[in-house]
Amino acid sequence: MKDENTHYGVKEIARRANVSIATVDRVIHNRPGVSEKTKKKINDIIIELDYQPNVLASRLASRKIISLAVLIPRVSEETDFWEAPLRGVMRAESEIKKYGIQVLPFFFDLNDKHSFTEQAELILKKEVQGILLAPSFIEESRQLITACQKLKIPVVFIDSNVPEQDNLCYIGPHLFQSGYVGAKLLTYRLKENHKVLVVNISKEKDNYSYLQIEDGFRSYFKDHSQPCEIIRIDIKDTDKLSVTKDLTRVLFEHPDIEAIFVTNSRVFSVASFLENAGRKDISLIGYDFLKENIRFLKEGMIDFLICHKPEEQGFRGLMALYQTLVLGSPVEKVHFMPIDIITKENQAFYQN
Amino acid sequence: MKDENTHYGVKEIARRANVSIATVDRVIHNRPGVSEKTKKKINDIIIELDYQPNVLASRLASRKIISLAVLIPRVSEETDFWEAPLRGVMRAESEIKKYGIQVLPFFFDLNDKHSFTEQAELILKKEVQGILLAPSFIEESRQLITACQKLKIPVVFIDSNVPEQDNLCYIGPHLFQSGYVGAKLLTYRLKENHKVLVVNISKEKDNYSYLQIEDGFRSYFKDHSQPCEIIRIDIKDTDKLSVTKDLTRVLFEHPDIEAIFVTNSRVFSVASFLENAGRKDISLIGYDFLKENIRFLKEGMIDFLICHKPEEQGFRGLMALYQTLVLGSPVEKVHFMPIDIITKENQAFYQN
DNA sequence: CTGAAAGCGCTTACAG
DNA sequence: CTGAAAGCGCTTACAG
């Protein structure tokens, strides 16, 4: 019953090379203590036979546990966004723990750079084999990555990218294009005066993600030479009071604003404001599949949510580490997530 | 180094039950030849220890190959829709073939019921352990499923469901809601007279899928008591001539139609017609991420495509079989796919 | 009805 | 620099 599927194993390689399988094993894993000559002989046979290691057997025999660190923002009362990537990570872990893989989660505070550095140091002490990272703080992330480079620890980015960095890969949104899509959706809701407001609500001064989003947003109008007046506002504090105060002011100055585009997941606080202000005439678009956002989406206060599959980012991020570390197969350097459009009507079936 | 992760195996069960591991194995797999007494004893220990079998070891030791049949429509020149599910199936196979799983693909002709029955019989002869099925022909599918029930072969449906059938699960769209979303999207493009055309292009008389879609589509307007005149047309042949003829007629009778909703993936032929007829003023919505559709989407002839992740349907469908057959873990009876909204702007990042 | 033993394709000490 | 042997947690004949 030998079909074309005949796979040769270490035994056959050893037989052909006239060595023991222990030596074959050494060559396969690049372990020292093999003469160049036998090494070459074995490698040639490996190529000739197109040897594919049996991951099952390998993981079964090796009682080593591979530890992967995950460093992402802590879920705060302010937003439950980071629940989703964590869920994805956990799902990945439960799928691959049978291969002896263990996940060590670390969390930092999005309002505190120091907590990031702190956790990063903790990770380095743990001697993990790979890291999944949300590089929210660019400089601090750069430092961590430099350290990992020296230790040859692969790092995967999710949610946002730090370009020109020697990481394993990035799995997340194409922010520019995402803003572009946002603009397109917004045009569906424009009526006469074509005046829109872009809102960025964030305490973090160093988060440049929204710049790319806003860039894409503005580009849409440029590309389509649509006459559209864009007002913008930065709300530097995330609490209800600040949001209310700032929005009240801008809407007083520009009562003819037709639509609002929020560059991140805090669109719910704008929705809440509009609801209280009785401005249901203003269309609203923002980001992310948060519980609060969905509530306003269902109520009709939010017209569209754009979403980049945060759960899948976590899942795929961890699987990318697994792929290099265990399977030794290559991973794509950049993997953009889809730009999902969520409305009241299709939200029930959305998969993060 | 014994943390809470201590997992007991067959050896420990055997030791505690004072039997050999062969007997434990018999009980685990419900194989005959064990006295009720020892069976009970072993089962009790299994429960007490919360025994989790090691799939790796199990698949490694068992040299049995599990064969799964896939029965889906053949990719025709008319449409490449079924490429995607097949791709998903292949991707699943390459992930799990290391567990000794083999996929046997079978194809039928969507214009020929007989070819379905023929292939179904071939599958039954092959003695496969599971079937992934696109139940395009309802009666014929029912027959196949009845046969599988007797043989205790699990069957997974994708793309469309056959309700009240004892299959393992359904993985596919919620058609009603999908039509509902289509209607919502269409309203974005409506201007004055609110007159829309619903087009169903299909040779198959027995495909009821579009009825559910149309139902959802109409329900949207009912729910929102929007004044909207809905014209409908059935185009019974898929060739260009028929489509042109029928559409020319209906647009002559109703020159004030503002938007067209096509209930399936043949929206490209309507787009092609509109382009040639110079009716770029008419908005167009349809289904599926086909090459031709994307071309028209990019050109702006199609406004929205709705898509239900056909590749993922194939992938998940096969994985569902793997889950029951190999892992023995339960699968959800119905798994609805997201209702994805594709526009010119986000199409580049869409993942089928 | 039950068990001893070999084997799946690897890895891991240990010995030389 | 290299090999013989035991073992990972199961399954599979085979023998009784």
XYZ file of C-alpha atoms (C1' of nucleotides) in Angstrom:
736
model
C 0.000 0.000 0.000
C 2.764 2.440 -0.895
C 1.323 5.370 -2.757
C 3.150 8.575 -3.651
C 2.656 9.645 -0.071
C 5.644 7.619 1.058
C 7.385 9.824 3.530
C 10.843 8.989 4.683
C 11.918 9.627 8.221
C 15.094 9.969 10.227
C 15.547 6.227 10.166
C 15.833 6.096 6.398
C 18.166 9.085 6.380
C 20.381 7.392 8.954
C 20.422 4.186 6.970
C 21.422 5.940 3.760
C 24.092 8.024 5.476
C 25.444 5.079 7.414
C 25.091 6.923 10.701
C 22.829 6.659 13.715
C 19.570 8.552 13.929
C 21.025 10.552 16.814
C 23.481 12.081 14.403
C 20.719 12.771 11.918
C 18.805 14.482 14.663
C 21.818 16.655 15.450
C 22.082 17.780 11.868
C 18.360 18.452 11.533
C 18.421 20.745 14.542
C 21.775 22.305 13.820
C 23.196 21.011 17.041
C 26.977 21.029 17.390
C 29.180 17.977 17.477
C 28.953 16.659 13.937
C 31.858 16.642 11.494
C 31.406 18.808 8.451
C 31.665 15.775 6.247
C 28.834 13.753 7.748
C 26.840 16.921 8.162
C 27.021 17.552 4.430
C 26.238 13.946 3.603
C 23.145 14.001 5.789
C 21.964 17.359 4.528
C 22.223 16.129 0.965
C 20.081 13.135 1.742
C 17.580 15.330 3.539
C 17.206 17.422 0.431
C 17.113 14.444 -1.871
C 14.385 12.767 0.124
C 12.541 16.037 0.662
C 12.402 15.108 4.298
C 9.422 16.511 6.195
C 9.740 16.174 9.949
C 6.771 14.732 11.757
C 5.729 17.465 14.127
C 3.601 15.136 16.169
C 6.413 12.769 16.888
C 8.797 15.598 17.488
C 6.615 17.360 20.024
C 5.685 14.076 21.650
C 9.252 13.001 22.159
C 10.520 16.350 23.296
C 9.237 17.095 26.739
C 10.374 20.681 26.442
C 7.775 23.371 26.934
C 7.883 26.398 24.682
C 6.923 29.614 26.443
C 5.490 32.533 24.525
C 5.032 35.929 26.128
C 2.162 38.217 25.225
C 2.472 41.918 26.015
C -0.685 43.909 25.390
C -2.624 46.657 27.142
C -4.659 45.741 30.166
C -8.429 45.743 29.748
C -9.539 48.904 31.505
C -12.903 50.233 32.586
C -12.483 52.757 29.840
C -12.504 50.230 27.046
C -12.756 46.496 26.644
C -11.036 46.530 23.277
C -8.123 44.402 24.382
C -10.382 41.610 25.522
C -10.634 40.457 21.931
C -6.937 39.967 21.115
C -6.509 38.227 24.445
C -9.374 35.930 23.584
C -7.690 35.145 20.290
C -4.424 34.399 22.056
C -6.160 32.070 24.473
C -7.924 30.296 21.663
C -4.602 29.784 19.918
C -3.073 28.496 23.124
C -5.788 25.941 23.651
C -5.261 24.728 20.098
C -1.522 24.288 20.396
C -0.935 23.490 24.028
C -0.981 19.860 23.047
C 2.281 20.619 21.292
C 3.725 21.726 24.604
C 3.251 25.428 24.173
C 2.536 27.741 27.045
C 1.409 31.360 26.958
C 2.601 33.888 29.531
C 0.419 37.000 29.448
C 1.763 40.395 30.509
C -0.241 43.598 30.605
C 0.647 47.252 30.598
C -1.307 50.397 31.261
C -2.024 52.465 28.163
C -1.728 55.612 30.235
C 1.662 54.678 31.637
C 4.758 54.138 29.555
C 6.636 53.024 32.571
C 4.410 49.997 33.057
C 5.336 48.917 29.544
C 9.065 49.023 30.219
C 8.533 47.249 33.503
C 6.663 44.364 31.959
C 9.123 44.174 29.090
C 11.938 43.644 31.534
C 9.981 40.955 33.311
C 9.531 39.144 30.035
C 13.223 39.261 29.242
C 13.960 37.644 32.574
C 11.527 34.821 31.907
C 13.569 33.516 28.985
C 10.658 33.034 26.662
C 11.084 31.750 23.123
C 8.822 34.290 21.421
C 6.864 37.464 22.061
C 3.547 38.791 20.838
C 3.535 42.554 21.232
C 1.181 45.503 20.894
C 3.795 48.219 20.295
C 1.658 51.063 21.625
C 4.704 53.009 22.784
C 7.045 53.294 19.884
C 10.323 54.142 21.583
C 9.867 51.644 24.375
C 8.935 48.968 21.851
C 12.053 49.696 19.851
C 14.154 49.032 22.921
C 12.476 45.739 23.622
C 12.899 44.637 20.044
C 16.574 45.485 20.030
C 17.041 43.319 23.090
C 15.118 40.486 21.466
C 17.173 40.725 18.324
C 20.305 40.037 20.310
C 18.672 37.088 22.038
C 17.245 35.876 18.711
C 13.736 35.939 20.079
C 11.113 36.464 17.368
C 8.617 39.264 18.004
C 5.200 39.626 16.396
C 3.371 42.960 16.316
C -0.361 43.307 16.384
C -2.746 46.266 16.246
C -0.140 48.768 15.067
C 3.175 48.552 13.323
C 6.601 49.949 14.063
C 8.175 50.166 10.655
C 11.822 49.556 9.888
C 12.096 47.218 12.778
C 13.466 43.713 12.636
C 10.436 41.907 13.914
C 9.068 38.595 12.715
C 5.863 40.079 11.334
C 3.041 42.549 11.691
C -0.568 41.435 11.845
C -3.033 44.289 11.894
C -4.850 46.956 9.952
C -3.739 49.042 7.032
C -4.605 52.244 8.873
C -4.451 54.610 5.925
C -6.847 52.529 3.875
C -9.076 52.096 6.873
C -9.509 55.845 7.158
C -10.152 55.918 3.444
C -12.983 53.432 3.848
C -14.320 55.525 6.705
C -14.524 58.541 4.445
C -16.304 56.576 1.767
C -18.908 55.346 4.219
C -19.357 58.842 5.518
C -20.239 60.142 2.078
C -23.276 57.891 2.076
C -24.647 59.973 4.898
C -23.810 63.408 3.616
C -26.683 65.632 2.532
C -26.264 69.294 1.632
C -23.514 71.287 3.216
C -20.893 68.544 3.342
C -19.289 69.558 6.575
C -17.750 66.844 8.672
C -15.976 66.600 11.980
C -13.011 64.379 12.722
C -12.625 63.538 16.396
C -9.586 62.058 18.051
C -10.093 61.130 21.672
C -6.927 59.985 23.339
C -4.731 60.650 26.321
C -1.671 59.113 24.745
C 0.364 61.784 23.124
C 2.552 59.320 21.335
C -0.035 57.313 19.571
C 0.474 58.093 15.929
C -1.964 55.499 14.617
C -4.745 57.984 14.232
C -2.580 60.183 12.043
C -2.478 57.489 9.409
C -6.210 56.995 9.714
C -6.879 60.686 9.366
C -4.500 60.832 6.452
C -6.459 58.140 4.643
C -9.700 59.850 5.542
C -8.629 63.150 4.021
C -7.133 61.459 0.985
C -10.487 60.087 0.009
C -11.921 63.551 -0.403
C -8.851 64.722 -2.245
C -8.964 61.738 -4.620
C -12.611 62.328 -5.382
C -12.336 66.095 -5.379
C -15.460 66.208 -3.302
C -16.149 69.566 -1.818
C -16.088 68.797 1.849
C -15.152 70.951 4.771
C -13.307 68.973 7.430
C -13.238 70.294 10.973
C -11.019 68.459 13.424
C -10.765 68.296 17.165
C -8.434 66.603 19.626
C -9.988 65.622 22.902
C -7.125 65.062 25.280
C -9.062 63.435 28.029
C -11.271 60.440 27.797
C -13.753 61.178 30.537
C -17.346 62.066 29.802
C -17.036 65.636 30.957
C -14.159 66.527 28.673
C -15.852 64.926 25.706
C -19.098 66.738 26.391
C -17.406 70.080 26.889
C -15.287 69.901 23.758
C -18.032 68.589 21.542
C -20.550 71.119 22.799
C -18.169 73.885 21.886
C -17.344 72.638 18.413
C -20.965 71.932 17.581
C -21.888 75.373 18.760
C -19.301 76.897 16.460
C -20.324 74.592 13.609
C -23.982 73.757 14.033
C -24.165 72.588 10.431
C -21.883 69.586 10.835
C -23.532 66.627 9.154
C -21.345 63.743 10.177
C -18.664 62.814 12.672
C -15.776 60.437 12.154
C -14.079 59.188 15.307
C -10.596 57.835 14.699
C -10.707 55.150 17.358
C -12.937 52.986 19.483
C -14.123 55.810 21.714
C -16.937 56.543 19.331
C -19.371 55.430 22.038
C -18.669 58.533 24.078
C -19.500 60.711 21.088
C -22.638 58.655 20.516
C -23.618 59.139 24.124
C -23.091 62.858 23.805
C -25.132 63.122 20.616
C -27.926 61.123 22.159
C -28.095 63.398 25.171
C -27.782 66.483 23.014
C -30.666 65.271 20.893
C -28.584 65.480 17.727
C -29.772 62.326 16.012
C -29.436 64.137 12.719
C -25.680 63.802 12.822
C -24.231 60.654 11.308
C -21.533 58.868 13.232
C -18.766 56.504 12.220
C -16.059 55.017 14.369
C -14.024 51.989 15.235
C -14.246 48.629 16.885
C -16.734 46.075 17.983
C -17.027 47.053 21.637
C -20.118 46.300 23.658
C -20.913 49.962 24.105
C -20.381 50.709 20.459
C -22.645 47.872 19.433
C -25.357 49.190 21.701
C -25.293 52.544 19.945
C -25.072 50.822 16.582
C -28.234 48.903 17.351
C -29.948 52.062 18.557
C -29.028 53.787 15.338
C -26.848 56.424 16.976
C -23.795 54.978 15.249
C -24.114 54.388 11.517
C -21.027 52.325 10.845
C -18.310 50.653 12.811
C -15.071 49.757 11.132
C -13.302 46.798 12.579
C -10.049 44.966 12.049
C -10.698 41.614 13.661
C -8.849 42.112 16.933
C -9.487 38.567 18.094
C -8.020 37.175 14.928
C -5.008 39.409 15.336
C -4.307 37.789 18.671
C -4.950 34.342 17.308
C -2.855 34.729 14.200
C -0.122 36.509 16.064
C 0.375 33.584 18.366
C 0.086 31.100 15.539
C 2.792 32.982 13.656
C 5.149 32.408 16.566
C 4.145 28.775 16.670
C 4.797 28.489 12.980
C 8.365 29.724 13.151
C 9.267 28.171 16.443
C 7.709 24.741 16.109
C 7.055 24.156 12.454
C 9.983 26.216 11.262
C 7.931 27.409 8.332
C 8.195 30.982 7.072
C 5.624 33.657 7.871
C 4.689 36.734 5.894
C 6.324 39.894 7.122
C 3.125 41.918 6.929
C -0.366 40.542 7.153
C -3.069 43.178 6.831
C -6.397 42.456 8.387
C -9.583 43.047 6.440
C -11.327 46.386 6.912
C -14.704 45.155 8.066
C -17.796 47.297 7.808
C -20.343 46.705 10.526
C -23.884 48.033 10.464
C -26.905 47.503 12.626
C -28.021 44.858 10.190
C -24.989 42.620 9.973
C -23.549 43.062 13.459
C -25.183 39.959 14.867
C -23.015 37.717 12.723
C -19.759 39.556 13.006
C -16.761 37.540 14.040
C -14.121 39.530 15.731
C 8.385 20.250 38.298
C 4.809 19.025 38.717
C 2.423 21.938 38.376
C -1.353 21.707 38.066
C -0.820 20.674 34.488
C -0.146 17.087 35.521
C -1.994 15.038 32.986
C -2.503 11.366 33.553
C -2.398 8.929 30.698
C -3.494 5.433 29.917
C -0.636 4.049 31.935
C -1.845 5.598 35.163
C -5.397 4.505 34.455
C -4.187 0.971 33.855
C -2.191 1.013 37.070
C -5.125 2.231 39.133
C -7.524 -0.234 37.578
C -5.115 -3.133 37.840
C -5.430 -3.943 34.170
C -3.220 -3.600 31.138
C -3.207 -0.474 29.004
C -4.614 -2.531 26.136
C -7.779 -2.971 28.125
C -7.881 0.700 28.949
C -7.558 1.439 25.257
C -10.470 -0.867 24.523
C -12.676 0.975 26.968
C -11.629 4.409 25.730
C -12.594 3.511 22.186
C -15.648 1.501 23.112
C -14.203 -1.568 21.557
C -15.855 -4.889 22.465
C -14.303 -7.570 24.575
C -14.282 -6.031 28.013
C -16.393 -7.227 30.919
C -18.957 -4.780 32.199
C -17.240 -4.775 35.542
C -13.782 -3.691 34.443
C -15.345 -1.367 31.924
C -17.136 0.462 34.695
C -14.072 0.517 36.872
C -11.967 2.022 34.111
C -14.612 4.541 33.122
C -14.855 5.702 36.705
C -11.123 6.303 36.846
C -11.230 8.104 33.519
C -13.797 10.486 34.908
C -11.995 10.866 38.226
C -8.705 11.702 36.542
C -10.402 13.852 33.911
C -8.415 11.944 31.367
C -7.610 13.873 28.187
C -6.283 11.686 25.412
C -3.124 12.865 23.698
C -4.157 13.334 20.103
C -0.582 13.460 18.910
C 0.294 10.124 20.384
C -2.959 8.654 19.253
C -2.599 9.711 15.640
C 1.056 8.772 15.641
C 0.454 5.293 16.889
C -2.544 4.596 14.728
C -1.453 4.199 11.165
C -5.045 4.373 9.993
C -5.865 7.023 7.422
C -9.127 8.886 7.780
C -10.767 9.714 4.469
C -13.125 12.642 4.123
C -15.191 13.192 1.005
C -16.036 16.628 -0.287
C -18.977 17.010 -2.643
C -19.342 20.478 -4.125
C -20.153 21.979 -7.522
C -17.500 21.911 -10.168
C -15.894 25.236 -11.030
C -17.429 26.178 -14.371
C -16.609 28.777 -16.960
C -19.773 30.487 -15.834
C -18.544 31.162 -12.334
C -15.471 30.557 -10.248
C -17.358 30.808 -6.969
C -16.605 27.266 -5.899
C -12.895 27.779 -6.176
C -12.946 29.435 -2.776
C -14.537 26.661 -0.714
C -12.244 24.179 -2.416
C -9.262 26.319 -1.504
C -10.458 26.335 2.103
C -10.808 22.575 2.070
C -7.311 22.155 0.688
C -5.899 24.492 3.283
C -7.590 22.477 6.019
C -6.234 19.272 4.529
C -2.689 20.548 4.513
C -3.058 21.510 8.146
C -4.358 18.153 9.310
C -2.819 15.676 6.933
C -0.114 15.165 9.521
C -2.831 13.573 11.601
C -3.371 11.061 8.844
C -6.327 12.705 7.207
C -7.001 12.515 3.519
C -9.464 14.495 1.452
C -11.284 12.958 -1.504
C -12.873 15.651 -3.674
C -15.953 14.977 -5.770
C -17.630 17.472 -8.059
C -21.068 17.741 -9.557
C -22.567 19.906 -12.269
C -24.918 22.581 -10.994
C -26.998 22.186 -14.126
C -27.353 18.460 -13.730
C -29.000 16.785 -10.771
C -28.010 13.424 -12.086
C -24.318 14.199 -11.704
C -24.948 14.859 -8.035
C -26.573 11.484 -7.464
C -23.826 9.804 -9.422
C -21.048 11.302 -7.350
C -22.953 10.644 -4.137
C -23.067 6.962 -4.989
C -19.357 6.964 -5.719
C -18.685 8.439 -2.299
C -20.773 5.828 -0.564
C -18.707 3.126 -2.248
C -15.467 4.680 -1.069
C -16.267 4.047 2.587
C -15.249 7.467 3.785
C -15.527 8.499 7.412
C -17.109 11.915 6.845
C -18.617 14.093 4.134
C -18.548 17.807 3.433
C -21.519 18.663 1.278
C -22.957 21.591 -0.655
C -26.593 20.486 -0.684
C -27.540 22.370 -3.826
C -30.196 19.830 -4.762
C -32.433 19.399 -1.803
C -34.134 16.090 -2.565
C -30.957 14.403 -3.740
C -29.110 15.666 -0.673
C -31.821 14.273 1.581
C -31.280 10.844 0.070
C -27.543 10.986 0.595
C -27.962 12.073 4.184
C -30.402 9.295 4.923
C -27.850 6.817 3.643
C -25.134 8.396 5.767
C -27.292 8.297 8.850
C -27.562 4.548 8.536
C -23.810 4.228 8.092
C -23.186 6.711 10.927
C -21.170 8.972 8.671
C -21.250 12.610 9.782
C -22.196 15.138 7.103
C -21.414 18.854 7.152
C -23.333 21.325 4.995
C -21.857 24.467 3.584
C -23.243 27.333 1.491
C -26.883 26.436 2.035
C -28.794 24.487 4.602
C -31.312 21.698 4.420
C -33.292 22.136 7.588
C -34.726 19.346 9.654
C -32.006 17.050 8.548
C -29.814 14.996 10.813
C -26.497 16.387 9.718
C -23.524 17.192 11.879
C -23.689 20.921 11.264
C -24.316 23.759 8.843
C -21.662 26.352 8.111
C -22.852 29.152 5.903
C -24.811 32.350 5.570
C -27.990 33.460 7.269
C -29.644 34.156 3.949
C -32.594 36.130 5.217
C -30.408 38.553 7.133
C -28.069 38.790 4.204
C -30.881 40.048 2.007
C -31.827 42.415 4.781
C -28.315 43.877 4.768
C -28.509 44.148 1.002
C -31.634 46.268 1.297
C -30.021 48.504 3.865
C -27.011 49.112 1.648
C -29.297 49.802 -1.247
C -31.065 52.569 0.622
C -27.781 54.475 0.752
C -27.983 54.796 -2.984
C -31.634 55.670 -3.355
C -32.475 59.187 -4.442
C -35.968 60.274 -5.405
C -38.384 57.816 -6.838
C -37.316 54.807 -4.729
C -37.872 52.192 -7.338
C -35.661 49.143 -7.232
C -35.240 45.996 -9.237
C -34.546 42.563 -7.815
C -32.876 40.225 -10.260
C -32.543 36.491 -9.908
C -30.392 34.870 -12.543
C -30.400 31.116 -12.338
C -31.032 28.028 -14.365
C -31.720 25.840 -11.378
C -35.390 25.671 -10.716
C -34.940 24.089 -7.336
C -32.602 26.533 -5.747
C -34.616 28.127 -3.017
C -31.752 30.058 -1.473
C -32.623 33.231 -3.290
C -36.135 33.128 -1.901
C -34.800 33.600 1.611
C -32.552 36.399 0.422
C -35.413 38.135 -1.328
C -37.555 37.638 1.722
C -35.003 39.403 3.888
C -34.611 42.113 1.299
C -38.329 42.880 1.257
C -38.579 42.662 5.013
C -36.189 45.536 5.419
C -38.523 47.871 3.595
C -41.512 46.550 5.498
C -39.745 47.001 8.838
C -38.774 50.547 8.029
C -42.028 51.367 6.277
C -40.022 52.936 3.520
C -42.029 53.672 0.462
C -40.230 51.625 -2.127
C -41.504 50.025 -5.256
C -39.888 46.655 -5.855
C -39.915 45.240 -9.345
C -38.650 41.701 -9.723
C -37.443 39.619 -12.601
C -36.356 36.032 -13.051
C -33.782 35.430 -15.725
C -33.909 31.738 -16.461
C -30.793 31.530 -18.534
C -27.342 32.663 -17.560
C -25.949 33.548 -20.955
C -25.262 37.130 -21.911
C -27.999 37.279 -24.500
C -30.779 36.286 -22.144
C -29.601 38.699 -19.503
C -29.374 41.552 -21.992
C -32.767 40.809 -23.458
C -34.589 40.562 -20.161
C -32.908 43.557 -18.603
C -33.452 45.717 -21.676
C -37.138 44.941 -21.528
C -37.577 45.635 -17.843
C -35.565 48.847 -17.980
C -37.640 49.962 -20.930
C -40.813 49.380 -18.970
C -39.338 50.998 -15.852
C -36.798 53.591 -16.960
C -36.883 55.165 -13.500
C -35.320 52.232 -11.636
C -32.632 53.623 -9.351
C -30.942 50.519 -8.082
C -30.636 46.828 -8.788
C -30.174 44.024 -6.290
C -28.938 40.743 -7.712
C -29.640 37.786 -5.444
C -26.519 35.840 -6.321
C -23.005 36.037 -7.691
C -24.103 36.695 -11.280
C -24.159 40.401 -10.591
C -21.239 40.789 -13.002
C -23.485 40.053 -15.966
C -25.841 42.814 -14.862
C -22.862 45.123 -14.392
C -21.663 44.295 -17.870
C -25.100 45.029 -19.275
C -25.388 48.357 -17.458
C -21.950 49.361 -18.631
C -22.795 48.645 -22.231
C -26.167 50.300 -21.909
C -24.492 53.370 -20.485
C -26.627 53.263 -17.352
C -24.006 54.218 -14.803
C -26.699 56.062 -12.905
C -28.141 52.803 -11.625
C -26.685 51.476 -8.396
C -25.857 47.821 -8.229
C -25.521 45.369 -5.369
C -24.860 41.675 -5.548
C -23.024 38.731 -4.117
C -19.627 37.169 -3.860
C -15.998 37.973 -4.285
C -15.526 36.700 -7.835
C -12.825 38.051 -10.095
C -15.344 39.509 -12.516
C -17.360 41.078 -9.735
C -14.285 42.666 -8.232
C -13.405 44.140 -11.589
C -16.759 45.875 -11.776
C -16.507 46.875 -8.132
C -13.204 48.583 -8.806
C -14.642 50.274 -11.871
C -17.511 51.580 -9.825
C -20.191 49.709 -11.752
C -20.958 47.617 -8.678
C -21.493 49.547 -5.453
C -21.434 46.749 -2.914
C -20.718 43.083 -2.849
C -22.006 40.983 -0.010
C -19.920 37.993 0.825
C -20.091 35.053 3.194
C -16.497 33.863 3.333
C -16.719 30.881 1.013
C -13.138 29.843 1.628
C -13.678 29.806 5.342
C -16.808 27.739 4.858
C -14.723 25.072 3.188
C -12.014 25.310 5.788
C -14.305 25.221 8.773
C -16.455 22.544 7.251
C -13.543 20.183 6.979
C -12.253 21.126 10.403
C -15.671 20.351 11.866
C -15.371 16.815 10.535
C -11.859 16.571 11.914
C -13.105 17.766 15.263
C -15.752 15.088 15.635
C -13.837 12.288 14.021
C -10.383 12.802 15.495
C -10.766 14.971 18.548
C -14.194 13.717 19.426
C -15.170 17.181 20.556
C -18.637 18.548 19.906
C -19.399 21.035 17.133
C -22.136 23.626 16.945
C -25.122 22.555 14.907
C -25.341 25.861 13.051
C -22.493 28.250 12.433
C -23.516 31.366 10.556
C -20.859 33.163 8.571
C -20.504 36.923 8.843
C -22.284 39.037 6.263
C -19.340 40.915 4.844
C -19.756 44.188 3.022
C -17.224 44.795 0.285
C -16.691 48.113 -1.434
C -14.166 49.418 -3.882
C -12.228 50.792 -0.944
C -11.874 47.773 1.293
C -11.793 44.977 -1.308
C -8.010 44.788 -1.431
C -7.862 43.430 2.114
C -10.785 41.122 2.011
C -10.167 37.566 3.116
C -12.505 35.101 1.616
C -12.240 -11.300 28.245
C -7.250 -9.840 28.983
C -2.130 -8.842 28.624
C 2.786 -8.569 26.871
C 5.229 -6.618 23.410
C 6.319 -4.086 19.364
C 5.897 0.074 17.071
C 4.521 5.113 15.440
C 8.840 8.983 14.339
C 11.015 11.475 16.864
C 14.299 13.401 21.249
C 17.176 12.832 25.107
C 20.525 11.669 28.234
C 24.486 8.743 28.649
C 28.550 6.406 27.298
C 32.395 6.059 24.576
C 32.488 13.411 16.958
C 29.197 9.330 17.245
C 25.908 5.546 18.681
C 22.820 2.383 21.510
C 18.944 2.580 24.158
C 15.070 4.335 26.561
C 11.113 6.955 26.266
C 7.059 10.280 24.715
C 1.512 8.326 25.076
C -0.751 5.974 22.488
C -2.485 1.636 19.019
C -2.121 -2.779 17.058
C -1.753 -7.395 16.150
C -1.014 -11.668 18.490
C -1.381 -15.031 22.004
C -3.740 -16.989 25.587
